Amino acid sequence: MRLLVLEDDEILLDGLKVGLQMCGFTVDAVTSVADADAAIEADRFDAIILDLMLPDGSGLDVLSRMRRSGDRTPVLLLTAKDEVADKIAGLDSGADDYLGKPFDLDEVAARLRAIVRRGHGRAAGLLEWNDISLDPARMSASRDGMTISLSRREFVILQALMETPGVILSRSNLEEKLYGWQEEIESNTVEVHIHKLRSKLGASFIETVRGAGYRLRTLQ
């Protein structure tokens, strides 16, 4: 799951980035409204965290521009402005959730997972496809109750495929899930992890659609 975080406190931003990465997220970070606007225009994210009080404006301005343009990316407002009136204004501006500072990192991660689930039209926390169950909160996978050991990147790819079953995801789609801006994209990484997933889940579990990408195969 790829996130954009807008926060001007660099110490807090670094802590958020490291903590969320440990929870399995790929995180891109910016410190200004201008950089957030540019990032949202240039890239796709599964969810966005916005602070409200920034040197060059407000996270609400970013949110308003997103919603006016039709961008429905889930947004969590994470801010020291924690009065009821602030929460109402943020939610009515199009935010999917609102959390005041100080915050618990595990709660931030849980709220992000919840708003992304709602964005996909899912209520359940578990992802299930055929006989495979995936728990994003615990970064665990199982088949018929038996744990399947996955690396972080294997888990990210499998989660992306299970969130959109039947939909073809291209190599670049999956690379966007795996890498942030500051990370160098390794050659053939997607293919290598797909191969490893097939060795653990079965050769036919993930289908290659020639010239297009990958999707989950439905059992006959």
Short mmCIF file of C-alpha atoms in Angstrom, two decimals:
data_model
loop_
_atom_site.label_atom_id
_atom_site.label_comp_id
_atom_site.label_asym_id
_atom_site.label_seq_id
_atom_site.Cartn_x
_atom_site.Cartn_y
_atom_site.Cartn_z
CA MET A 1 0.00 0.00 0.00
CA ARG A 2 1.58 3.28 -1.11
CA LEU A 3 1.07 6.40 1.01
CA LEU A 4 1.76 10.11 0.65
CA VAL A 5 2.38 11.94 3.94
CA LEU A 6 2.26 15.74 4.18
CA GLU A 7 3.84 16.95 7.43
CA ASP A 8 6.17 19.92 7.99
CA ASP A 9 7.66 18.71 11.29
CA GLU A 10 10.61 16.75 9.93
CA ILE A 11 11.26 14.80 13.14
CA LEU A 12 7.62 13.71 13.30
CA LEU A 13 7.66 13.00 9.55
CA ASP A 14 10.71 10.76 9.84
CA GLY A 15 9.09 8.86 12.71
CA LEU A 16 5.87 8.42 10.76
CA LYS A 17 7.72 7.25 7.68
CA VAL A 18 9.83 4.66 9.51
CA GLY A 19 6.91 3.45 11.64
CA LEU A 20 4.52 3.07 8.72
CA GLN A 21 7.17 1.28 6.68
CA MET A 22 7.49 -1.20 9.54
CA CYS A 23 3.71 -1.71 9.26
CA GLY A 24 4.13 -2.70 5.62
CA PHE A 25 3.39 0.61 3.87
CA THR A 26 5.46 2.22 1.11
CA VAL A 27 5.75 5.88 2.15
CA ASP A 28 6.52 9.06 0.20
CA ALA A 29 6.88 12.21 2.29
CA VAL A 30 6.55 15.93 1.56
CA THR A 31 6.71 19.00 3.80
CA SER A 32 4.76 21.63 1.84
CA VAL A 33 1.38 22.12 0.20
CA ALA A 34 3.08 22.85 -3.13
CA ASP A 35 5.00 19.57 -3.04
CA ALA A 36 1.87 17.66 -2.03
CA ASP A 37 -0.09 19.12 -4.96
CA ALA A 38 2.72 18.19 -7.35
CA ALA A 39 2.97 14.66 -5.96
CA ILE A 40 -0.77 14.04 -6.20
CA GLU A 41 -0.83 15.28 -9.78
CA ALA A 42 2.15 13.12 -10.78
CA ASP A 43 1.56 9.85 -8.92
CA ARG A 44 -1.11 7.52 -7.61
CA PHE A 45 -1.43 6.65 -3.92
CA ASP A 46 -3.58 4.20 -1.99
CA ALA A 47 -4.10 6.76 0.79
CA ILE A 48 -2.88 10.21 1.82
CA ILE A 49 -2.12 11.68 5.25
CA LEU A 50 -2.48 15.46 5.50
CA ASP A 51 -1.45 17.85 8.24
CA LEU A 52 -3.50 21.06 8.33
CA MET A 53 -1.12 23.80 9.39
CA LEU A 54 1.70 24.14 6.85
CA PRO A 55 4.05 27.07 6.10
CA ASP A 56 2.54 27.60 2.63
CA GLY A 57 -1.11 26.82 3.34
CA SER A 58 -3.39 24.16 4.76
CA GLY A 59 -3.89 20.49 4.13
CA LEU A 60 -7.56 21.37 3.71
CA ASP A 61 -6.62 23.31 0.57
CA VAL A 62 -4.95 20.18 -0.82
CA LEU A 63 -7.99 18.10 0.10
CA SER A 64 -10.43 20.56 -1.48
CA ARG A 65 -8.50 20.62 -4.76
CA MET A 66 -8.42 16.81 -4.80
CA ARG A 67 -12.14 16.46 -4.34
CA ARG A 68 -13.00 19.21 -6.86
CA SER A 69 -10.90 17.39 -9.46
CA GLY A 70 -12.70 14.12 -8.77
CA ASP A 71 -9.79 12.49 -6.93
CA ARG A 72 -11.33 9.99 -4.49
CA THR A 73 -8.09 8.78 -2.88
CA PRO A 74 -8.76 8.08 0.83
CA VAL A 75 -7.48 10.89 3.07
CA LEU A 76 -6.65 10.84 6.78
CA LEU A 77 -6.21 14.25 8.42
CA LEU A 78 -3.55 14.04 11.13
CA THR A 79 -3.25 17.33 12.98
CA ALA A 80 -2.87 19.17 16.28
CA LYS A 81 -6.14 21.00 15.52
CA ASP A 82 -8.33 18.64 17.49
CA GLU A 83 -11.42 20.68 18.37
CA VAL A 84 -14.82 19.31 17.36
CA ALA A 85 -15.31 22.20 14.92
CA ASP A 86 -12.00 21.35 13.22
CA LYS A 87 -13.02 17.71 12.86
CA ILE A 88 -16.38 18.68 11.37
CA ALA A 89 -14.73 21.06 8.90
CA GLY A 90 -12.22 18.42 7.83
CA LEU A 91 -14.75 15.64 7.39
CA ASP A 92 -17.19 17.90 5.56
CA SER A 93 -14.37 18.95 3.22
CA GLY A 94 -14.03 15.37 2.05
CA ALA A 95 -11.66 13.69 4.51
CA ASP A 96 -12.30 10.02 5.17
CA ASP A 97 -11.01 10.17 8.75
CA TYR A 98 -9.54 12.61 11.27
CA LEU A 99 -7.04 11.96 14.05
CA GLY A 100 -5.56 14.44 16.49
CA LYS A 101 -1.98 14.72 17.69
CA PRO A 102 -0.43 13.15 19.71
CA PHE A 103 -1.37 9.82 18.20
CA ASP A 104 -0.59 6.13 18.47
CA LEU A 105 1.16 4.79 15.37
CA ASP A 106 -0.72 1.50 15.47
CA GLU A 107 -4.00 3.44 15.44
CA VAL A 108 -2.83 5.49 12.45
CA ALA A 109 -2.01 2.27 10.58
CA ALA A 110 -5.38 0.73 11.50
CA ARG A 111 -7.29 3.81 10.36
CA LEU A 112 -5.37 3.81 7.07
CA ARG A 113 -6.25 0.18 6.47
CA ALA A 114 -9.91 0.94 7.27
CA ILE A 115 -10.27 3.88 4.87
CA VAL A 116 -8.53 1.94 2.09
CA ARG A 117 -10.88 -1.01 2.68
CA ARG A 118 -13.88 1.29 2.39
CA GLY A 119 -12.41 2.73 -0.79
CA HIS A 120 -12.36 -0.79 -2.24
CA GLY A 121 -15.91 -1.43 -1.02
CA ARG A 122 -14.81 -4.00 1.56
CA ALA A 123 -15.87 -4.23 5.19
CA ALA A 124 -13.86 -7.27 6.30
CA GLY A 125 -10.26 -6.87 7.43
CA LEU A 126 -9.16 -10.14 5.85
CA LEU A 127 -8.58 -10.59 2.12
CA GLU A 128 -9.56 -14.00 0.79
CA TRP A 129 -9.15 -15.60 -2.61
CA ASN A 130 -9.78 -19.27 -3.25
CA ASP A 131 -8.14 -20.97 -0.23
CA ILE A 132 -5.71 -18.13 0.62
CA SER A 133 -6.34 -15.65 3.47
CA LEU A 134 -4.35 -12.44 3.88
CA ASP A 135 -4.33 -10.30 7.03
CA PRO A 136 -2.90 -6.83 6.25
CA ALA A 137 -2.95 -5.80 9.92
CA ARG A 138 -0.59 -8.63 10.88
CA MET A 139 1.14 -8.93 7.51
CA SER A 140 0.35 -12.65 7.56
CA ALA A 141 -0.89 -15.14 5.00
CA SER A 142 -2.39 -18.59 5.42
CA ARG A 143 -3.88 -21.47 3.46
CA ASP A 144 -6.53 -23.53 5.23
CA GLY A 145 -5.23 -22.24 8.56
CA MET A 146 -1.57 -23.01 7.82
CA THR A 147 0.79 -20.03 7.83
CA ILE A 148 2.58 -19.13 4.60
CA SER A 149 5.90 -17.34 5.06
CA LEU A 150 6.15 -14.26 2.81
CA SER A 151 8.72 -11.48 2.53
CA ARG A 152 7.47 -7.90 2.82
CA ARG A 153 7.57 -7.37 -0.94
CA GLU A 154 5.92 -10.70 -1.68
CA PHE A 155 3.17 -9.70 0.73
CA VAL A 156 2.75 -6.27 -0.93
CA ILE A 157 2.37 -7.82 -4.39
CA LEU A 158 -0.07 -10.47 -3.19
CA GLN A 159 -2.11 -7.86 -1.31
CA ALA A 160 -2.35 -5.67 -4.42
CA LEU A 161 -3.58 -8.61 -6.49
CA MET A 162 -6.06 -9.78 -3.85
CA GLU A 163 -7.50 -6.29 -3.41
CA THR A 164 -8.45 -6.24 -7.10
CA PRO A 165 -9.20 -9.88 -7.99
CA GLY A 166 -9.63 -10.43 -11.71
CA VAL A 167 -8.08 -7.06 -12.55
CA ILE A 168 -4.82 -7.10 -14.51
CA LEU A 169 -2.03 -5.19 -12.77
CA SER A 170 0.91 -4.20 -14.92
CA ARG A 171 4.53 -4.42 -13.87
CA SER A 172 4.59 -0.64 -13.35
CA ASN A 173 1.42 -0.84 -11.22
CA LEU A 174 3.14 -3.30 -8.91
CA GLU A 175 6.40 -1.34 -8.86
CA GLU A 176 4.43 1.68 -7.62
CA LYS A 177 3.27 -0.43 -4.66
CA LEU A 178 6.80 -1.60 -3.88
CA TYR A 179 8.92 1.52 -4.23
CA GLY A 180 8.88 5.10 -2.98
CA TRP A 181 10.54 8.03 -4.68
CA GLN A 182 13.87 7.61 -2.95
CA GLU A 183 14.19 3.90 -3.74
CA GLU A 184 15.90 2.59 -6.84
CA ILE A 185 13.72 0.16 -8.78
CA GLU A 186 15.62 -3.08 -9.14
CA SER A 187 15.55 -4.85 -12.50
CA ASN A 188 13.09 -7.76 -12.72
CA THR A 189 12.03 -7.37 -9.08
CA VAL A 190 8.36 -7.92 -9.85
CA GLU A 191 9.08 -11.01 -11.93
CA VAL A 192 11.32 -12.46 -9.20
CA HIS A 193 8.69 -11.99 -6.48
CA ILE A 194 5.92 -13.35 -8.71
CA HIS A 195 8.06 -16.45 -9.25
CA LYS A 196 8.56 -16.83 -5.49
CA LEU A 197 4.85 -16.40 -4.83
CA ARG A 198 4.02 -19.09 -7.38
CA SER A 199 6.47 -21.45 -5.70
CA LYS A 200 4.62 -20.94 -2.41
CA LEU A 201 1.01 -20.66 -3.61
CA GLY A 202 1.03 -22.84 -6.71
CA ALA A 203 2.15 -22.21 -10.27
CA SER A 204 -1.36 -21.40 -11.48
CA PHE A 205 -2.37 -19.08 -8.61
CA ILE A 206 -1.10 -15.96 -10.42
CA GLU A 207 -1.77 -15.71 -14.14
CA THR A 208 0.50 -13.84 -16.55
CA VAL A 209 -1.46 -11.93 -19.19
CA ARG A 210 1.01 -11.52 -22.01
CA GLY A 211 1.86 -7.92 -22.75
CA ALA A 212 -0.40 -6.63 -19.94
CA GLY A 213 0.57 -7.88 -16.50
CA TYR A 214 -0.69 -10.21 -13.79
CA ARG A 215 -3.95 -11.22 -12.16
CA LEU A 216 -5.26 -13.91 -9.84
CA ARG A 217 -6.58 -17.02 -11.51
CA THR A 218 -9.99 -18.33 -10.49
CA LEU A 219 -10.09 -21.98 -9.57
CA GLN A 220 -12.22 -23.99 -11.97
#
